[in-house]
PDB file of C-alpha atoms in Angstrom:
ATOM      1  CA  MET J   1      92.812   9.281 152.378  1.00  0.00           C
ATOM      2  CA  TYR J   2      91.055   9.242 149.053  1.00  0.00           C
ATOM      3  CA  ASN J   3      88.362   6.847 150.276  1.00  0.00           C
ATOM      4  CA  LYS J   4      87.997   8.835 153.470  1.00  0.00           C
ATOM      5  CA  TYR J   5      87.139  12.077 151.715  1.00  0.00           C
ATOM      6  CA  PHE J   6      85.045  10.763 148.861  1.00  0.00           C
ATOM      7  CA  LYS J   7      83.273   7.786 150.329  1.00  0.00           C
ATOM      8  CA  HIS J   8      79.966   9.750 150.692  1.00  0.00           C
ATOM      9  CA  GLU J   9      79.990  11.293 147.184  1.00  0.00           C
ATOM     10  CA  LYS J  10      77.280  10.066 144.813  1.00  0.00           C
ATOM     11  CA  GLY J  11      76.803  10.571 141.073  1.00  0.00           C
ATOM     12  CA  ILE J  12      73.821  10.366 138.733  1.00  0.00           C
ATOM     13  CA  THR J  13      73.144   7.923 136.009  1.00  0.00           C
ATOM     14  CA  GLY J  14      72.520   8.634 132.376  1.00  0.00           C
ATOM     15  CA  LEU J  15      68.823   7.791 132.856  1.00  0.00           C
ATOM     16  CA  GLU J  16      68.402  10.483 135.498  1.00  0.00           C
ATOM     17  CA  THR J  17      70.151  12.993 133.254  1.00  0.00           C
ATOM     18  CA  ALA J  18      67.819  12.111 130.397  1.00  0.00           C
ATOM     19  CA  ILE J  19      64.756  12.595 132.620  1.00  0.00           C
ATOM     20  CA  ILE J  20      65.955  16.029 133.710  1.00  0.00           C
ATOM     21  CA  LEU J  21      66.665  17.083 130.123  1.00  0.00           C
ATOM     22  CA  ILE J  22      63.271  15.844 128.980  1.00  0.00           C
ATOM     23  CA  ALA J  23      61.590  17.865 131.745  1.00  0.00           C
ATOM     24  CA  PHE J  24      63.432  21.014 130.629  1.00  0.00           C
ATOM     25  CA  VAL J  25      62.456  20.387 127.021  1.00  0.00           C
ATOM     26  CA  VAL J  26      58.797  19.864 127.914  1.00  0.00           C
ATOM     27  CA  VAL J  27      58.668  23.062 129.966  1.00  0.00           C
ATOM     28  CA  ALA J  28      60.387  25.036 127.212  1.00  0.00           C
ATOM     29  CA  ALA J  29      57.977  23.616 124.652  1.00  0.00           C
ATOM     30  CA  VAL J  30      54.975  24.662 126.742  1.00  0.00           C
ATOM     31  CA  PHE J  31      56.297  28.207 127.112  1.00  0.00           C
ATOM     32  CA  ALA J  32      57.123  28.370 123.406  1.00  0.00           C
ATOM     33  CA  TYR J  33      53.642  27.190 122.450  1.00  0.00           C
ATOM     34  CA  THR J  34      52.065  29.779 124.757  1.00  0.00           C
ATOM     35  CA  ALA J  35      54.175  32.574 123.313  1.00  0.00           C
ATOM     36  CA  LEU J  36      53.489  31.441 119.761  1.00  0.00           C
ATOM     37  CA  SER J  37      49.738  31.221 120.372  1.00  0.00           C
ATOM     38  CA  ALA J  38      49.710  34.716 121.855  1.00  0.00           C
ATOM     39  CA  GLY J  39      51.631  36.044 118.872  1.00  0.00           C
ATOM     40  CA  LEU J  40      49.284  34.405 116.348  1.00  0.00           C
ATOM     41  CA  PHE J  41      46.271  35.767 118.244  1.00  0.00           C
ATOM     42  CA  SER J  42      47.699  39.286 118.210  1.00  0.00           C
ATOM     43  CA  THR J  43      48.500  38.995 114.517  1.00  0.00           C
ATOM     44  CA  GLN J  44      44.973  37.807 113.758  1.00  0.00           C
ATOM     45  CA  LYS J  45      43.436  40.718 115.677  1.00  0.00           C
ATOM     46  CA  ALA J  46      45.699  43.174 113.874  1.00  0.00           C
ATOM     47  CA  GLN J  47      44.704  41.643 110.527  1.00  0.00           C
ATOM     48  CA  GLU J  48      41.013  41.947 111.437  1.00  0.00           C
ATOM     49  CA  ALA J  49      41.521  45.585 112.368  1.00  0.00           C
ATOM     50  CA  VAL J  50      43.224  46.303 109.019  1.00  0.00           C
ATOM     51  CA  TYR J  51      40.486  44.559 107.041  1.00  0.00           C
ATOM     52  CA  SER J  52      37.819  46.404 109.063  1.00  0.00           C
ATOM     53  CA  GLY J  53      39.497  49.731 108.279  1.00  0.00           C
ATOM     54  CA  LEU J  54      39.666  48.868 104.591  1.00  0.00           C
ATOM     55  CA  LYS J  55      35.997  47.934 104.620  1.00  0.00           C
ATOM     56  CA  GLU J  56      35.129  51.266 106.227  1.00  0.00           C
ATOM     57  CA  ALA J  57      37.103  53.155 103.558  1.00  0.00           C
ATOM     58  CA  GLN J  58      35.762  51.137 100.641  1.00  0.00           C
ATOM     59  CA  SER J  59      32.164  51.664 101.658  1.00  0.00           C
ATOM     60  CA  THR J  60      32.487  55.454 101.378  1.00  0.00           C
ATOM     61  CA  MET J  61      30.617  57.557  98.846  1.00  0.00           C
ATOM     62  CA  GLU J  62      31.645  60.681  97.029  1.00  0.00           C
ATOM     63  CA  LEU J  63      29.740  63.629  95.665  1.00  0.00           C
ATOM     64  CA  ARG J  64      29.615  63.906  91.856  1.00  0.00           C
ATOM     65  CA  GLY J  65      28.862  67.448  90.796  1.00  0.00           C
ATOM     66  CA  GLY J  66      27.120  70.202  92.731  1.00  0.00           C
ATOM     67  CA  ILE J  67      24.107  70.424  94.992  1.00  0.00           C
ATOM     68  CA  ILE J  68      21.036  71.752  93.181  1.00  0.00           C
ATOM     69  CA  ALA J  69      18.589  73.729  95.321  1.00  0.00           C
ATOM     70  CA  THR J  70      14.943  74.188  94.300  1.00  0.00           C
ATOM     71  CA  ALA J  71      13.078  77.213  95.596  1.00  0.00           C
ATOM     72  CA  GLY J  72       9.940  77.021  97.660  1.00  0.00           C
ATOM     73  CA  THR J  73       9.498  80.761  97.406  1.00  0.00           C
ATOM     74  CA  LEU J  74      11.617  83.224  95.410  1.00  0.00           C
ATOM     75  CA  GLY J  75      13.397  86.430  96.277  1.00  0.00           C
ATOM     76  CA  ALA J  76      15.514  88.028  98.970  1.00  0.00           C
ATOM     77  CA  HIS J  77      13.356  86.358 101.607  1.00  0.00           C
ATOM     78  CA  GLY J  78      12.817  83.134  99.704  1.00  0.00           C
ATOM     79  CA  THR J  79      13.039  79.562 100.970  1.00  0.00           C
ATOM     80  CA  ILE J  80      14.434  76.290  99.657  1.00  0.00           C
ATOM     81  CA  LYS J  81      12.197  73.239  99.532  1.00  0.00           C
ATOM     82  CA  GLN J  82      14.399  70.651  97.831  1.00  0.00           C
ATOM     83  CA  LEU J  83      18.057  69.622  97.492  1.00  0.00           C
ATOM     84  CA  THR J  84      19.361  67.298  94.775  1.00  0.00           C
ATOM     85  CA  PHE J  85      22.830  65.805  94.322  1.00  0.00           C
ATOM     86  CA  VAL J  86      24.557  62.790  92.739  1.00  0.00           C
ATOM     87  CA  VAL J  87      26.675  60.241  94.645  1.00  0.00           C
ATOM     88  CA  ALA J  88      28.929  57.363  93.566  1.00  0.00           C
ATOM     89  CA  ASN J  89      31.179  54.740  95.167  1.00  0.00           C
ATOM     90  CA  VAL J  90      34.855  55.485  95.724  1.00  0.00           C
ATOM     91  CA  LEU J  91      37.819  53.070  95.620  1.00  0.00           C
ATOM     92  CA  GLY J  92      35.615  50.420  94.024  1.00  0.00           C
ATOM     93  CA  GLY J  93      34.039  49.956  97.421  1.00  0.00           C
ATOM     94  CA  GLU J  94      31.337  47.610  98.600  1.00  0.00           C
ATOM     95  CA  PRO J  95      27.723  48.151  97.470  1.00  0.00           C
ATOM     96  CA  ILE J  96      25.652  50.614  99.499  1.00  0.00           C
ATOM     97  CA  ASP J  97      21.956  49.918 100.012  1.00  0.00           C
ATOM     98  CA  PHE J  98      19.857  52.913  98.887  1.00  0.00           C
ATOM     99  CA  THR J  99      16.452  51.484  99.662  1.00  0.00           C
ATOM    100  CA  GLN J 100      14.197  54.549  99.874  1.00  0.00           C
ATOM    101  CA  PRO J 101      12.709  55.561 103.214  1.00  0.00           C
ATOM    102  CA  THR J 102       9.028  55.349 104.032  1.00  0.00           C
ATOM    103  CA  PRO J 103       7.546  58.796 104.750  1.00  0.00           C
ATOM    104  CA  ALA J 104       6.344  59.277 108.337  1.00  0.00           C
ATOM    105  CA  SER J 105       3.063  60.766 107.121  1.00  0.00           C
ATOM    106  CA  ALA J 106       1.825  63.105 104.375  1.00  0.00           C
ATOM    107  CA  ASN J 107       3.994  66.214 103.971  1.00  0.00           C
ATOM    108  CA  THR J 108       6.199  65.959 107.062  1.00  0.00           C
ATOM    109  CA  GLY J 109       9.486  65.758 105.210  1.00  0.00           C
ATOM    110  CA  VAL J 110      10.951  63.040 107.474  1.00  0.00           C
ATOM    111  CA  SER J 111      11.050  59.238 107.409  1.00  0.00           C
ATOM    112  CA  GLU J 112       8.891  56.843 109.355  1.00  0.00           C
ATOM    113  CA  ASN J 113      10.343  55.657 112.683  1.00  0.00           C
ATOM    114  CA  HIS J 114      10.629  52.037 111.535  1.00  0.00           C
ATOM    115  CA  SER J 115      11.464  52.755 107.918  1.00  0.00           C
ATOM    116  CA  SER J 116      13.633  50.138 106.134  1.00  0.00           C
ATOM    117  CA  ASN J 117      16.126  52.623 104.668  1.00  0.00           C
ATOM    118  CA  LYS J 118      19.796  51.929 105.442  1.00  0.00           C
ATOM    119  CA  VAL J 119      21.048  55.369 104.390  1.00  0.00           C
ATOM    120  CA  VAL J 120      20.082  58.196 106.753  1.00  0.00           C
ATOM    121  CA  ILE J 121      20.339  61.868 105.789  1.00  0.00           C
ATOM    122  CA  ASN J 122      20.462  64.472 108.560  1.00  0.00           C
ATOM    123  CA  TYR J 123      20.172  68.257 108.298  1.00  0.00           C
ATOM    124  CA  ILE J 124      22.039  70.673 110.587  1.00  0.00           C
ATOM    125  CA  ASP J 125      22.183  74.462 110.740  1.00  0.00           C
ATOM    126  CA  SER J 126      22.573  77.107 113.457  1.00  0.00           C
ATOM    127  CA  ASP J 127      18.887  76.871 114.411  1.00  0.00           C
ATOM    128  CA  GLN J 128      18.115  73.148 114.305  1.00  0.00           C
ATOM    129  CA  THR J 129      19.026  69.538 113.687  1.00  0.00           C
ATOM    130  CA  VAL J 130      16.600  67.284 111.824  1.00  0.00           C
ATOM    131  CA  THR J 131      17.410  63.579 111.562  1.00  0.00           C
ATOM    132  CA  ASP J 132      16.356  61.004 108.977  1.00  0.00           C
ATOM    133  CA  LEU J 133      14.946  63.276 106.292  1.00  0.00           C
ATOM    134  CA  PHE J 134      12.701  61.821 103.606  1.00  0.00           C
ATOM    135  CA  TRP J 135      14.515  61.382 100.284  1.00  0.00           C
ATOM    136  CA  THR J 136      14.102  59.671  96.922  1.00  0.00           C
ATOM    137  CA  CYS J 137      16.654  57.996  94.687  1.00  0.00           C
ATOM    138  CA  VAL J 138      16.938  57.776  90.889  1.00  0.00           C
ATOM    139  CA  PRO J 139      19.712  55.694  89.193  1.00  0.00           C
ATOM    140  CA  LEU J 140      21.622  57.524  86.455  1.00  0.00           C
ATOM    141  CA  GLY J 141      23.299  55.923  83.468  1.00  0.00           C
ATOM    142  CA  THR J 142      24.014  52.205  83.421  1.00  0.00           C
ATOM    143  CA  THR J 143      22.737  50.267  86.447  1.00  0.00           C
ATOM    144  CA  ASN J 144      21.625  46.712  87.190  1.00  0.00           C
ATOM    145  CA  GLY J 145      18.168  47.830  88.333  1.00  0.00           C
ATOM    146  CA  ASN J 146      18.472  47.225  92.087  1.00  0.00           C
ATOM    147  CA  ALA J 147      18.774  49.627  95.018  1.00  0.00           C
ATOM    148  CA  LEU J 148      22.500  48.950  95.567  1.00  0.00           C
ATOM    149  CA  LEU J 149      25.004  51.656  94.661  1.00  0.00           C
ATOM    150  CA  GLU J 150      27.842  49.617  93.129  1.00  0.00           C
ATOM    151  CA  THR J 151      31.079  50.340  91.350  1.00  0.00           C
ATOM    152  CA  GLY J 152      30.572  52.446  88.234  1.00  0.00           C
ATOM    153  CA  GLU J 153      26.983  53.446  89.178  1.00  0.00           C
ATOM    154  CA  LYS J 154      25.619  56.865  90.090  1.00  0.00           C
ATOM    155  CA  PHE J 155      22.473  57.652  92.079  1.00  0.00           C
ATOM    156  CA  GLN J 156      20.675  60.999  92.103  1.00  0.00           C
ATOM    157  CA  ILE J 157      19.391  61.756  95.599  1.00  0.00           C
ATOM    158  CA  THR J 158      16.601  64.243  96.125  1.00  0.00           C
ATOM    159  CA  ILE J 159      15.706  65.442  99.624  1.00  0.00           C
ATOM    160  CA  GLY J 160      11.986  66.128  99.633  1.00  0.00           C
ATOM    161  CA  SER J 161       9.329  65.168  97.114  1.00  0.00           C
ATOM    162  CA  ASN J 162       8.731  67.200  93.971  1.00  0.00           C
ATOM    163  CA  ASP J 163       5.451  68.591  95.153  1.00  0.00           C
ATOM    164  CA  THR J 164       4.041  69.379  98.589  1.00  0.00           C
ATOM    165  CA  ASP J 165       0.890  67.485  97.574  1.00  0.00           C
ATOM    166  CA  GLU J 166       2.883  64.234  97.305  1.00  0.00           C
ATOM    167  CA  ASP J 167       3.441  61.903 100.241  1.00  0.00           C
ATOM    168  CA  GLY J 168       6.735  62.619 101.937  1.00  0.00           C
ATOM    169  CA  GLY J 169       6.843  66.419 101.966  1.00  0.00           C
ATOM    170  CA  ASN J 170       9.968  68.520 101.567  1.00  0.00           C
ATOM    171  CA  LEU J 171      12.403  70.720 103.475  1.00  0.00           C
ATOM    172  CA  VAL J 172       9.785  73.388 104.091  1.00  0.00           C
ATOM    173  CA  ASN J 173       7.753  70.776 105.936  1.00  0.00           C
ATOM    174  CA  ALA J 174      10.676  69.127 107.710  1.00  0.00           C
ATOM    175  CA  LEU J 175      12.482  72.187 109.076  1.00  0.00           C
ATOM    176  CA  HIS J 176      11.270  74.172 112.072  1.00  0.00           C
ATOM    177  CA  THR J 177      13.070  77.247 110.731  1.00  0.00           C
ATOM    178  CA  PRO J 178      13.024  77.508 106.901  1.00  0.00           C
ATOM    179  CA  LEU J 179      16.236  77.378 104.874  1.00  0.00           C
ATOM    180  CA  THR J 180      16.462  80.924 103.631  1.00  0.00           C
ATOM    181  CA  VAL J 181      19.099  83.286 102.187  1.00  0.00           C
ATOM    182  CA  ASN J 182      22.696  83.602 103.432  1.00  0.00           C
ATOM    183  CA  LYS J 183      22.424  80.535 105.634  1.00  0.00           C
ATOM    184  CA  THR J 184      25.068  77.844 106.112  1.00  0.00           C
ATOM    185  CA  PHE J 185      23.767  74.320 106.507  1.00  0.00           C
ATOM    186  CA  THR J 186      25.214  70.800 106.638  1.00  0.00           C
ATOM    187  CA  LEU J 187      23.946  67.485 105.275  1.00  0.00           C
ATOM    188  CA  GLU J 188      25.191  64.238 106.812  1.00  0.00           C
ATOM    189  CA  ILE J 189      24.757  61.134 104.653  1.00  0.00           C
ATOM    190  CA  VAL J 190      25.187  58.191 107.049  1.00  0.00           C
ATOM    191  CA  THR J 191      25.510  54.645 105.698  1.00  0.00           C
ATOM    192  CA  SER J 192      25.441  51.327 107.553  1.00  0.00           C
ATOM    193  CA  ALA J 193      29.206  50.993 107.025  1.00  0.00           C
ATOM    194  CA  GLY J 194      31.915  53.395 105.953  1.00  0.00           C
ATOM    195  CA  ALA J 195      32.668  57.032 106.504  1.00  0.00           C
ATOM    196  CA  VAL J 196      29.981  59.682 106.873  1.00  0.00           C
ATOM    197  CA  LEU J 197      29.732  61.965 103.845  1.00  0.00           C
ATOM    198  CA  THR J 198      29.355  65.524 105.103  1.00  0.00           C
ATOM    199  CA  LEU J 199      28.258  68.288 102.711  1.00  0.00           C
ATOM    200  CA  GLU J 200      28.327  71.930 103.805  1.00  0.00           C
ATOM    201  CA  ARG J 201      26.853  74.732 101.762  1.00  0.00           C
ATOM    202  CA  THR J 202      25.725  78.367 102.110  1.00  0.00           C
ATOM    203  CA  THR J 203      22.637  79.718 100.362  1.00  0.00           C
ATOM    204  CA  PRO J 204      22.991  82.875  98.249  1.00  0.00           C
ATOM    205  CA  ALA J 205      21.505  86.291  98.999  1.00  0.00           C
ATOM    206  CA  TYR J 206      18.689  85.767  96.517  1.00  0.00           C
ATOM    207  CA  ILE J 207      16.677  82.553  95.978  1.00  0.00           C
ATOM    208  CA  ASP J 208      16.123  81.616  92.342  1.00  0.00           C
ATOM    209  CA  THR J 209      13.995  78.781  91.039  1.00  0.00           C
ATOM    210  CA  LYS J 210      17.041  76.519  90.580  1.00  0.00           C
ATOM    211  CA  MET J 211      20.510  77.139  92.001  1.00  0.00           C
ATOM    212  CA  ASN J 212      23.784  75.241  92.022  1.00  0.00           C
ATOM    213  CA  LEU J 213      25.252  75.586  95.508  1.00  0.00           C
ATOM    214  CA  ARG J 214      28.975  75.364  94.830  1.00  0.00           C
ATOM    215  CA  GLN J 215      31.252  75.078  97.835  1.00  0.00           C
ATOM    216  CA  TYR J 216      33.437  72.455  99.419  1.00  0.00           C
ATOM    217  CA  VAL J 217      32.928  68.881 100.586  1.00  0.00           C
ATOM    218  CA  LEU J 218      34.045  67.577 103.975  1.00  0.00           C
ATOM    219  CA  TYR J 219      34.702  63.940 104.814  1.00  0.00           C
ATOM    220  CA  THR J 220      34.581  62.647 108.417  1.00  0.00           C
ATOM    221  CA  VAL J 221      35.325  59.186 109.833  1.00  0.00           C
ATOM    222  CA  LYS J 222      32.340  57.291 111.188  1.00  0.00           C
ATOM    223  CA  ARG J 223      32.770  56.515 114.848  1.00  0.00           C
ATOM    224  CA  SER J 224      31.118  53.612 116.567  1.00  0.00           C
TER     225      SER J 224
END
């Protein structure tokens, strides 16, 4: 009876078992390698994103002191022809290239279309938006003599030349509607990397020869 019921049963050898186990191990190894590679790739991308964010933050400037306005004409109906302020690096960030812009032409108050400046200063108020204003830069204190704003250095930025007879012009030349009394305006200082430094001020009711426009500073994140 035993032979009758089990005469067609077959078993497997140790070699066959080994082949099957090896196949399972190989398949598991392939899946494990794929999962590990995907995890490493995701980790690398996350690390790049973190470093990119740090770079953006470390390339940011900050305002040091107030914004000094110089009058074009004085009085209750006066105008402002020039704005001066001092900037410095924050967080010991990367150097910022402050190569001065090339004026578009005599007394226009804006930069040439193909100027080599990396820092762009825009003006905004309720009447107008003017991009890429002409500006000049003077290092203050200890510097290494180049155009890079580095840790521990301060640059004085002046929007507009000192005299309307100089090449470059000033705000009176650049703006379609003059900057007069009781007017809120915004300056955007845009660098090649890092956050945009946004300065908002309101002019007083009477324009003096020199005025310190004291208000608040806004910081916005640069979007690509």
